[in-house]
Every structure is written in C-alpha cells, then in structure tokens.
Short mmCIF file of C-alpha atoms in Angstrom, two decimals:
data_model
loop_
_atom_site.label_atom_id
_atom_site.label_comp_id
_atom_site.label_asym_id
_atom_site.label_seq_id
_atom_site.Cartn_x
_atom_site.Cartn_y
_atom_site.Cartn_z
CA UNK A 37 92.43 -127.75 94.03
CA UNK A 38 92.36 -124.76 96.20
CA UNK A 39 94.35 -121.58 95.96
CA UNK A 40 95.41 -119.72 98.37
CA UNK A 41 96.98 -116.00 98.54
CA UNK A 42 100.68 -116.74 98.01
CA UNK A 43 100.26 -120.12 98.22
CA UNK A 44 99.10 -123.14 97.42
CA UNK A 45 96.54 -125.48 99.71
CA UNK A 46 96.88 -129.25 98.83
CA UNK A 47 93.83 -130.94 99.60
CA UNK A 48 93.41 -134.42 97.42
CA UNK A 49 96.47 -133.88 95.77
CA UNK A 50 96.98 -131.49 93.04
CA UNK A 51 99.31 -128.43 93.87
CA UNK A 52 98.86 -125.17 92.53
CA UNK A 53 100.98 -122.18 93.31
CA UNK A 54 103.82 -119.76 94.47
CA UNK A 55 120.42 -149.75 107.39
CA UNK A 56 121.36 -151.82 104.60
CA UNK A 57 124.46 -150.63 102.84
CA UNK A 58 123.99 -147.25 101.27
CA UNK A 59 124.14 -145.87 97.70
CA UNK A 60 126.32 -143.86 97.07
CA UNK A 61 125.34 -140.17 97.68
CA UNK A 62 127.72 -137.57 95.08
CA UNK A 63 125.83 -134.79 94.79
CA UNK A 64 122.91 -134.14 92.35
CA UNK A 65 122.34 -130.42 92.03
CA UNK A 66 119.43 -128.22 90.29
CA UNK A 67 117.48 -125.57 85.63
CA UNK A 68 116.64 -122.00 85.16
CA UNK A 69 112.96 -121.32 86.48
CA UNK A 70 112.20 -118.51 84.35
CA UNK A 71 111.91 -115.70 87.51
CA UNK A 72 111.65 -112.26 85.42
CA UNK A 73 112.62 -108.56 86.56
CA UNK A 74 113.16 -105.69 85.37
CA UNK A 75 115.57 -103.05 84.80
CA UNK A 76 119.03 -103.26 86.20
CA UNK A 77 118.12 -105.83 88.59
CA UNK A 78 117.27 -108.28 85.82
CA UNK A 79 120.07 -107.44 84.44
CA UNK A 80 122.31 -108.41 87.60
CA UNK A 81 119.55 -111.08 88.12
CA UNK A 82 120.58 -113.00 84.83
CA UNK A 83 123.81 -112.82 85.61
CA UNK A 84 123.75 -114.20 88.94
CA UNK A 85 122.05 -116.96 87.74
CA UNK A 86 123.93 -117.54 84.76
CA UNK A 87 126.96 -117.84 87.25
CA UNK A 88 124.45 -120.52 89.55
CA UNK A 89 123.86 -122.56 86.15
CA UNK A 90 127.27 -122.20 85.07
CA UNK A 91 128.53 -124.46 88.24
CA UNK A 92 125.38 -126.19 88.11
CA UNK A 93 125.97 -127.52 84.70
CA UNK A 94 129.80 -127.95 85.61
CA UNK A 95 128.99 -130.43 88.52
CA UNK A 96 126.86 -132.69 85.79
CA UNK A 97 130.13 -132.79 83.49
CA UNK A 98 131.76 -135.31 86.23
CA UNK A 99 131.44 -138.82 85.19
CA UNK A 100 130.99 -140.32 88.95
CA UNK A 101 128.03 -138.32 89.27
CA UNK A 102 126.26 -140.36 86.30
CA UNK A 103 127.86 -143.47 87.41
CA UNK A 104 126.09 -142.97 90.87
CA UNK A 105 122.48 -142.34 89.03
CA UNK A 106 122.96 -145.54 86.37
CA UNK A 107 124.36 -147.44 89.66
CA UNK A 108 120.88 -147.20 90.94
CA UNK A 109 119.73 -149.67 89.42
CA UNK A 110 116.21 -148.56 91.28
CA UNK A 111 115.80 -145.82 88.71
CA UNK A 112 117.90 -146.89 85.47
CA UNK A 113 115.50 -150.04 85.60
CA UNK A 114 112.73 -148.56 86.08
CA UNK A 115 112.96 -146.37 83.25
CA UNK A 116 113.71 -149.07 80.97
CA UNK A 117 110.96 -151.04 81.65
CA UNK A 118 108.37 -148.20 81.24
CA UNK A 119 110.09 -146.89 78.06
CA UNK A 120 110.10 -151.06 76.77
CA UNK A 121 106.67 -152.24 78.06
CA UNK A 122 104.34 -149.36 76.94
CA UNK A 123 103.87 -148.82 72.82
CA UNK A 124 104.20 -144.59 73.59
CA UNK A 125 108.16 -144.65 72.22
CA UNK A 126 107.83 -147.13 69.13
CA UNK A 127 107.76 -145.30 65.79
CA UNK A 128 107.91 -141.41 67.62
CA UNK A 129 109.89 -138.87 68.35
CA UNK A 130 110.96 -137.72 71.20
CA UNK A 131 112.81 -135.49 73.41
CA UNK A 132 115.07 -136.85 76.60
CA UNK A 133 115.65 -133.29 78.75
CA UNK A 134 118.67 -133.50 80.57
CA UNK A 135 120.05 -136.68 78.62
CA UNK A 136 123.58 -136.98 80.45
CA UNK A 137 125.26 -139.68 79.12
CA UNK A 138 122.14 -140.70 76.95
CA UNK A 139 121.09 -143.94 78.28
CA UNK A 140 117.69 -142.86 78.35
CA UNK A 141 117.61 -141.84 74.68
CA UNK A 142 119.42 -145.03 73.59
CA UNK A 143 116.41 -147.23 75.82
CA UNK A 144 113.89 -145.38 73.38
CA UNK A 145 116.16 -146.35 70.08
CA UNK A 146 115.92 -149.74 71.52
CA UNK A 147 112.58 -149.43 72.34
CA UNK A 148 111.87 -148.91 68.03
CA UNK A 149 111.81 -144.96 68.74
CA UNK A 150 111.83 -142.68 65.38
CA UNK A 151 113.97 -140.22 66.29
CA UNK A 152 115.55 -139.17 69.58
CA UNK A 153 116.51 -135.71 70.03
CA UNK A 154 118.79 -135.56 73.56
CA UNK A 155 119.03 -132.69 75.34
CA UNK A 156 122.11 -132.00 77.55
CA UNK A 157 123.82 -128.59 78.57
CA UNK A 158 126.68 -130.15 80.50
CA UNK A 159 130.02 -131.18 79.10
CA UNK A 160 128.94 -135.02 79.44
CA UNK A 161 126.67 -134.26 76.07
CA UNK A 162 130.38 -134.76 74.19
CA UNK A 163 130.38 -138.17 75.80
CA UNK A 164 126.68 -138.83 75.53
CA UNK A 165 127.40 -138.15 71.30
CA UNK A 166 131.09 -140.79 71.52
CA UNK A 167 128.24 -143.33 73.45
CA UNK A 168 125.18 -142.81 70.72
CA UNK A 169 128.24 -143.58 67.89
CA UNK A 170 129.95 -146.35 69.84
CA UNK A 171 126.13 -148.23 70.11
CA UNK A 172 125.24 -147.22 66.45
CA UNK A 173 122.26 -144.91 67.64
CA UNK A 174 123.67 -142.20 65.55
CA UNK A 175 120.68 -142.36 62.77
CA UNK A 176 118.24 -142.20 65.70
CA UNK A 177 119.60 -139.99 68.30
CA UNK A 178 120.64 -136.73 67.86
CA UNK A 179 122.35 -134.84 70.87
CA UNK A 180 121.62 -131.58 70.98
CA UNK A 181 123.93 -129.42 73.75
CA UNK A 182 122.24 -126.49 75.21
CA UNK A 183 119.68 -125.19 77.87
CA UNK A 184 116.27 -127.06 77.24
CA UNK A 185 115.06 -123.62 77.16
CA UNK A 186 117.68 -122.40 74.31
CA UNK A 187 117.46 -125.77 71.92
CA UNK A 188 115.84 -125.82 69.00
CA UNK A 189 113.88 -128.75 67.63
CA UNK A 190 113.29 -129.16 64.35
CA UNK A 191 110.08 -130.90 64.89
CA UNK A 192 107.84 -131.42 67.71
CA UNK A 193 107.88 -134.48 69.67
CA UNK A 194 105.61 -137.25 70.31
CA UNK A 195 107.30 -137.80 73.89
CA UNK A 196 108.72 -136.10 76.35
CA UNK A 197 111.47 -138.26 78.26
CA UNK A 198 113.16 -136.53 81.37
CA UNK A 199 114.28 -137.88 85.08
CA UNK A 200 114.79 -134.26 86.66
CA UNK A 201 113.66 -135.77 89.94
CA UNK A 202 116.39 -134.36 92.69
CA UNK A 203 116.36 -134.81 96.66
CA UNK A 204 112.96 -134.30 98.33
CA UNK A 205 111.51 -134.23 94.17
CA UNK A 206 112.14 -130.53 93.75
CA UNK A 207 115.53 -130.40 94.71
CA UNK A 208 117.37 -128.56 91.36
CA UNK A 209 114.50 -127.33 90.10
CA UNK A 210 114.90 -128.58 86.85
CA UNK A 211 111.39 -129.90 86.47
CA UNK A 212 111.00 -126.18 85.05
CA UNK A 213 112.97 -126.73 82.23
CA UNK A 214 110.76 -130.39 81.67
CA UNK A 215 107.78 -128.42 81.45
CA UNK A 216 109.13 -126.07 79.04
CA UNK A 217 110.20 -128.46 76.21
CA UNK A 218 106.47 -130.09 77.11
CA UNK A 219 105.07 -126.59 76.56
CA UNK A 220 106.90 -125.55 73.48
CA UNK A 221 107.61 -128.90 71.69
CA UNK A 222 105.02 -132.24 72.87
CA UNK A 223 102.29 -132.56 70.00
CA UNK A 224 98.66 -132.31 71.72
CA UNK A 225 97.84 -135.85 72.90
CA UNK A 226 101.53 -136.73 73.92
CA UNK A 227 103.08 -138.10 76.17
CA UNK A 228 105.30 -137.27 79.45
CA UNK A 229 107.73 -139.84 81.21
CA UNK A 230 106.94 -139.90 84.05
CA UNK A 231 103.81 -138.51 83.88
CA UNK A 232 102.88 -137.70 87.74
CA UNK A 233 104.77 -137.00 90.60
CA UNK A 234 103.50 -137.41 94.42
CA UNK A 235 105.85 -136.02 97.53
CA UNK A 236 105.48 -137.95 100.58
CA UNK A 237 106.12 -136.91 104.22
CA UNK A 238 106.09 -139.00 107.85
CA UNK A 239 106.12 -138.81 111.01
CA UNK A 240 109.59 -140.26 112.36
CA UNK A 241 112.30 -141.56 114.73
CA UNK A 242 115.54 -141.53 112.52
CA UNK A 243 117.72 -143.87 114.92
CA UNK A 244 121.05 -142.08 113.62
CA UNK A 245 120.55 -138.84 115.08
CA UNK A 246 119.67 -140.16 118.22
CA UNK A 247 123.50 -141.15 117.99
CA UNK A 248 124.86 -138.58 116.34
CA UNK A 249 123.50 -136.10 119.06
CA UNK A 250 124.88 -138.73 121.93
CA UNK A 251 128.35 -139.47 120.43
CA UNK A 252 129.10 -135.25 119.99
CA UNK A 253 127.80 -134.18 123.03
CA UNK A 254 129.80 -137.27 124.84
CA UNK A 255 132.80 -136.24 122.93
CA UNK A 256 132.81 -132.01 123.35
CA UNK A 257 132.33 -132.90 127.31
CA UNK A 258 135.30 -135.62 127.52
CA UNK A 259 137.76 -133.21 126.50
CA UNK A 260 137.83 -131.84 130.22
CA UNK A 261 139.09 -135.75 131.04
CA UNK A 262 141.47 -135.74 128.47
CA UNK A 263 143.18 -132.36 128.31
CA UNK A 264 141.59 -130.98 131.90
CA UNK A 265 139.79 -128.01 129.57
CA UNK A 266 136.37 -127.38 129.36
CA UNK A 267 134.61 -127.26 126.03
CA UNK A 268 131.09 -128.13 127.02
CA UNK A 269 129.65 -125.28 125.91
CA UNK A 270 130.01 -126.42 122.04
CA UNK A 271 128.25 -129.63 123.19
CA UNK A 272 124.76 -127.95 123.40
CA UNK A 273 125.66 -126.08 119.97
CA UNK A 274 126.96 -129.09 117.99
CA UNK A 275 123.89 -130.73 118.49
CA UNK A 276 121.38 -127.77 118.01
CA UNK A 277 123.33 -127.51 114.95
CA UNK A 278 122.32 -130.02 113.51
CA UNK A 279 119.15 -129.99 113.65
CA UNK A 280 118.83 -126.78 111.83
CA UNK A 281 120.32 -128.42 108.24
CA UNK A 282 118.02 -130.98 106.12
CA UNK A 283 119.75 -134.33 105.58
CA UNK A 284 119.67 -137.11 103.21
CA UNK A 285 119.28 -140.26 104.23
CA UNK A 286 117.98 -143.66 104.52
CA UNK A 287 115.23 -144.15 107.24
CA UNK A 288 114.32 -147.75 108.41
CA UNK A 289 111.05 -148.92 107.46
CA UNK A 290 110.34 -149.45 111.30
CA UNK A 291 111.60 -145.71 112.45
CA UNK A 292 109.11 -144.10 110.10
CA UNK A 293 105.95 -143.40 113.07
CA UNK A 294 102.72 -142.88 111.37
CA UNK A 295 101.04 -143.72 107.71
CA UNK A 296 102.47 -141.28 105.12
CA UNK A 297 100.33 -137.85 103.45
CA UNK A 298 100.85 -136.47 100.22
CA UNK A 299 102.68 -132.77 100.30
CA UNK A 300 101.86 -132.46 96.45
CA UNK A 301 100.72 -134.46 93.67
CA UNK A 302 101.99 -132.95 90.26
CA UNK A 303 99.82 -133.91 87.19
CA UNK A 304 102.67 -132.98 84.96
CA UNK A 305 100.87 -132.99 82.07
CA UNK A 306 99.22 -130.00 83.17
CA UNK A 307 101.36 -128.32 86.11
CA UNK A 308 102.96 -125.10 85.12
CA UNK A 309 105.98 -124.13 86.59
CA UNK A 310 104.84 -121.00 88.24
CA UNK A 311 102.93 -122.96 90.44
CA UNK A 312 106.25 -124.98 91.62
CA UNK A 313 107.46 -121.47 93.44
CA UNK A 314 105.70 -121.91 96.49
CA UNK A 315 104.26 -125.51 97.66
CA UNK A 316 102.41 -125.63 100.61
CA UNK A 317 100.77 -128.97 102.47
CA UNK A 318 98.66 -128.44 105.47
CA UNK A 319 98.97 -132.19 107.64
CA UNK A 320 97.82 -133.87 110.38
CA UNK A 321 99.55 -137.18 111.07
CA UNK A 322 98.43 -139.93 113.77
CA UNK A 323 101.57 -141.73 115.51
CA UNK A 324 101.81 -145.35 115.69
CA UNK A 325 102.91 -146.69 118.70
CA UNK A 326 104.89 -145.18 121.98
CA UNK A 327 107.83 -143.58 119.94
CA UNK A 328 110.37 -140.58 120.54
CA UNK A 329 109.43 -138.08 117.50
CA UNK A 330 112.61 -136.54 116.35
CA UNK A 331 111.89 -135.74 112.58
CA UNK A 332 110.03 -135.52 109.45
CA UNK A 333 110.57 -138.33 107.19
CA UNK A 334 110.21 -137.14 102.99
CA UNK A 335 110.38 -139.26 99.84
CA UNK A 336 108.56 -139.56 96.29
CA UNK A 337 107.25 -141.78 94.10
CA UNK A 338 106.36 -140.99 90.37
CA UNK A 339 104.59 -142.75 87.74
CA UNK A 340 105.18 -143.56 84.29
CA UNK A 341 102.44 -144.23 81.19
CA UNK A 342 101.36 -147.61 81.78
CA UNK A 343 100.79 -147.77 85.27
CA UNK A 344 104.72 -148.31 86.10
CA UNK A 345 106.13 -146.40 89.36
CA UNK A 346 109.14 -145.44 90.81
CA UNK A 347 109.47 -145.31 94.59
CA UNK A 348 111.81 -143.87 97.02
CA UNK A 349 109.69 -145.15 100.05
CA UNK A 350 111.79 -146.51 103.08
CA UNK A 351 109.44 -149.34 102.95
CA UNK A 352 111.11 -150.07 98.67
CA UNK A 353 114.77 -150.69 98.05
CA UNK A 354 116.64 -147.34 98.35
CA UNK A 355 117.74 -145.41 95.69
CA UNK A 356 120.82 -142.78 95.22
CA UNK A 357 117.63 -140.27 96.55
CA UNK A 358 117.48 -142.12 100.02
CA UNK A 359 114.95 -139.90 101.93
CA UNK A 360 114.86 -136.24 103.23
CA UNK A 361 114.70 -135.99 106.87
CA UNK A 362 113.99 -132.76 108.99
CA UNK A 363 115.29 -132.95 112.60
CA UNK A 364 113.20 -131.83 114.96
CA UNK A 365 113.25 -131.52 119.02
CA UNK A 366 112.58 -134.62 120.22
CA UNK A 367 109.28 -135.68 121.84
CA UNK A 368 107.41 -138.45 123.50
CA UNK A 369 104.68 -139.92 121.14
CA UNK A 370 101.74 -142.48 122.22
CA UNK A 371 100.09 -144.43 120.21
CA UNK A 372 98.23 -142.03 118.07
CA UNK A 373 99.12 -139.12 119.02
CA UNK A 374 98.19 -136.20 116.70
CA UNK A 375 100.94 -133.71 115.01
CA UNK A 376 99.40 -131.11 113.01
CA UNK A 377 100.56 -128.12 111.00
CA UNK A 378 101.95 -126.97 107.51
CA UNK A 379 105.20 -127.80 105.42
CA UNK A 380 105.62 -124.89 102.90
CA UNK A 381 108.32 -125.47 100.17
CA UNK A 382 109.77 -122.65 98.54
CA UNK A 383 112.48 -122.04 95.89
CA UNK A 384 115.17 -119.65 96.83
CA UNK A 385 115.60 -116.22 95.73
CA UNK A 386 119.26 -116.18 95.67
CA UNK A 387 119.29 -119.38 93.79
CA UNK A 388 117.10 -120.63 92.21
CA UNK A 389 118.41 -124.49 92.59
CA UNK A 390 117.94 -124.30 96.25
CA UNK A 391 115.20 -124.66 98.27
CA UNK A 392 113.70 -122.92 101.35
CA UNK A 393 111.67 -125.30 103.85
CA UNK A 394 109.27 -123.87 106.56
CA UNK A 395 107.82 -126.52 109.01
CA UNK A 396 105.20 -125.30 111.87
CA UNK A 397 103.44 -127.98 114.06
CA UNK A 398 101.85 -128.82 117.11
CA UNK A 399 102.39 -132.42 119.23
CA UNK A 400 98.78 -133.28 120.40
CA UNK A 401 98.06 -129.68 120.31
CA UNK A 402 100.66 -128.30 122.79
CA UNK A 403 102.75 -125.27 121.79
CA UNK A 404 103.25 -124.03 118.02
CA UNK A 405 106.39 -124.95 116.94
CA UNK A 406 108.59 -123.12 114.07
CA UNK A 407 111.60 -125.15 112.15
CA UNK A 408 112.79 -123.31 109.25
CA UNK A 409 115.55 -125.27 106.89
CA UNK A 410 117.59 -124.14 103.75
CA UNK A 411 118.08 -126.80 101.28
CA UNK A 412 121.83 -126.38 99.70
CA UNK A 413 124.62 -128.02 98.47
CA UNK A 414 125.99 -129.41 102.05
CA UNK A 415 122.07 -131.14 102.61
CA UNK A 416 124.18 -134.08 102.22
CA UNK A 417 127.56 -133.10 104.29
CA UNK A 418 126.25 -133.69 108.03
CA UNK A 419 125.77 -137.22 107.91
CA UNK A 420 128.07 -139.05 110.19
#
C-alpha cells in the first residue's frame, strides 16, 4: 500500500485514502459518511445532508425497488449460500446493516443464527418486522429502525451481515455506515459478509453507443427532409452529450477489449471509511485485437467467508448492477495497443451519495486526454 498526498496509489490491491434480456434497473441510491465541520457550516452541512438521507431513505421505502434486488437471483443466491455453507452464522449473533425487507436476516435464522438484530432506516423496516412475524423469526430477529450509526445494540455481534454494494461498488456510499456497526459492535475475531471487495475496470467497445450516437445524429439531421428546417446543429451536441454522463449497463463479453485491472481491493475487515473519500488507480491496459475504443468498462466482484464470490463481470450472468461504462471519444485500437493513465473516484461534496469520476489517459502515448463524469441519480436515465 502506498499513500499518496490526497490520494490514494493502488498498487497490488489495497486502497488507502481521500445482450441477453436485461434486469431490471429501478434505481438503487446511497449512508451518511461521517464528513465533519465546524461552526455554522456544519450546522447547514447536517442539514443538507439530513435532507439528502431523508430522500435517500424515502426511495428504499418502495417495494419494487427490493423486488428488483431479490429478483436478482445473482445476488439473493449468492448470499444464501455463503450465509448456509460456512459455520460463521450458526449459534451467533449478528447484525444485517441495511436489512430492507429482511431476507438476509431470516437466511441467518435459517442458517441456526442466535440472534439477528436487522438494521433498516427506511419505511420497508415496518414490512421487514410483518415478514420476520409472518415466517416465525420473531424470537430470533429483532428489527431495529434507525441509521446504523444511531442504533443501539444491546450486545455486540459475532457477524456483521450487509450488501451495501451500489453501481460501480461505491455508488451510495453506504459501505460507511457497514464499517461503522463493524467498528462499534463486531467482537474481535468476527466476521464480515462479504468480507473483500475488488473494483474492476476494461478497456471497451460498448456496441450500443455506437448506435445510439448514429440513430440521434441521423435523426436531428432528417428533420430538414421532413419539415425543410435545419436542426443539425443539436446533432453534434446530442451526441457529445452523452458522452459526458456515466451509464449503467450490460457490456457483451466480446465488446470488453483488453484483460481487466483492479481500481481497488477493499480488505473490509480493516478499511476505514476515511480512506473511501478519494480512490485513485493508476492503469495501463493492453488492447486485444483491431477494435474501435469508445469506453471504460467497470464492474465488481466481492467475496464472502468461505471462499464464495459474487461477480458482476460481463463474462458472469448479469445482475440488477449490470456494469458502469464511461464513454469516451472513439479511437482505433490494434492489437495491443497501450492506454495508460489514472481513474480517481471521489465522493461528492454536495452529496455525499454521489460520486465524482476523473479519467485521464493516453492511446499508445498520443495526447493526454481529460474525461471528467458526475455519478447521480439519472446514471441510469440515458440508456436508449
């Protein structure tokens, strides 16, 4: 691990630092990050982001939203099977952060658990106690409705249960509040599910922008054919457009362009959330094959006690994550042919559940390119 001044350099992994039919894609959004001020602008600080968690917490309430994550059956399963197979859960307590409807929890009273206590500070934690009731979990599983940071435990926990894994991993930024409950409430010698985290990025040629940029510039320059005006001056904008927004989406197997590097990989028994304000990956990536480069392909895996994983690679079945995918100009690529630069991930300061992403790079070491994208609530708006 090597720090650098506001910043983190990933080199071997650990961070420190400032096609097929589609699943369904409602929106997951972000937990508090514990930024501190001082004076008045704390004071307008906390309640700005009370206002940001406020709708944040609101948009978990919606019962389609959990649908869409147990619908995955990607995720749900693997959860189950790392919570069944490994001997972590039976006879211990522990603590599900971010428990929505409670599935999770009721997995570990199935799994012989002790006692469950479920965190949830949406709404859906009134449904998540009618569910724990209705499946005669109630002696096992206590719901507990609140900020992860704000709940109080009456004991500590054995195991530390939490899928706060959003777009591109850190999308939410409710690992945070993961880490707290870890901090304040997992006995020494616990246990964290999942227990590492790696972020993935690629070289690629996503096939849909290609048409996206085709079919709007064809249709801003056919108006003049149809009602003898001439609007092709939007056509160049439409399509710059969007390329400057990051979009979520499923990339082929075949349109991803060169083997895959690791942007962070969070130990998270031991990462601290300060270091999750800043993440930044210096890369060099080798293209395979005479391609037209036109993004940057993202996805995660993370890993569970046990050995189990959970991907979200375009090469694995695709999840309700799908991939992250930064346009970029488009360029020829040879067969390995060398892009080089450095991703830099940071969490906004006007709220805290977005992020900021600044890409740099060079193609075979021509010109310095700069790409700067927000991460926001319409990342998943622009697809087509």
């Amino acid at each position: 691990m090597s720090e650098m001044e506001g910043g983190v350099d990933v080199s071997g992994g650990v961070v420190s630092g400032e096609a097929a039919q589609q699943p369904q894609t409602k929106k997951r959004r972000a937990s508090e990050n514990g930024i501190t001020t001082t004076g008045e602008e704390a004071k307008n600080g906390t309640e700005e982001k009370a206002k940001i968690d406020e709708s944040y917490f609101a948009s978990y309430s919606d019962i389609e939203l959990h649908r869409t994550m147990i619908e995955d059956s990607v995720r749900t399963s693997a959860y189950q099977q790392a919570i069944f197979q490994n001997l972590d859960v039976q006879g211990k307590v522990v603590a599900d952060v971010g428990c929505g409807t409670g599935i999770l929890s009721m997995f570990c009273a199935q799994a012989g658990a002790k006692h469950v206590y479920a965190i949830e500070a949406s709404k859906i934690a009134v449904h998540a106690r009618q569910l724990v009731q209705a499946n005669g979990f109630q002696d096992v599983i206590t719901v507990l409705q609140g900020k992860a940071e704000e709940v109080e435990l009456p004991e500590s926990v054995d195991v530390v249960v939490s899928e706060w894994m959003g777009y591109m991993l850190l999308y939410e930024t409710m690992l945070p509040s993961v880490l707290y409950v870890r901090d304040k409430w997992l006995k020494p010698g616990g246990k964290m599910y999942p227990e590492r985290a790696v972020l993935y990025m690629a070289l690629g040629e996503a096939q849909w922008i290609t048409k996206y940029e085709e079919g709007t510039y064809d249709f801003w320059i056919s108006l003049n054919h149809v009602y003898d005006l001439d609007m092709s001056l939007l056509a160049d904008h439409a399509v710059s457009r969007y390329k400057d927004v990051v979009h979520v989406h499923m990339v082929a197997q075949e349109d991803v362009l060169s083997f895959p590097t690791p942007v962070c990989d969070l130990d998270l028994m031991t990462i601290s959330a300060e270091s999750l304000r800043t993440i930044s990956c210096p890369f060099s990536l080798a293209s395979m094959g005479s391609r037209q480069l036109n993004s940057v392909v993202l996805w995660f895996d993370v890993y569970f006690p046990g050995g189990h994983k959970l991907s979200t690679s375009p090469d694995n079945e695709d999840t309700h994550w799908q991939n992250t995918v930064l346009p970029l100009a488009t360029a020829p690529l040879r067969q390995d042919t060398r892009v080089a630069g450095q991703l830099t991930i940071t969490q906004d300061l006007a709220n805290h559940r977005f992020l900021n992403v600044d890409l740099t790079y060079r193609v075979d070491g021509g010109e310095e390119i700069t790409r700067t994208f927000k991460m926001d609530d319409n990342c998943n708006d622009n697809d087509f």
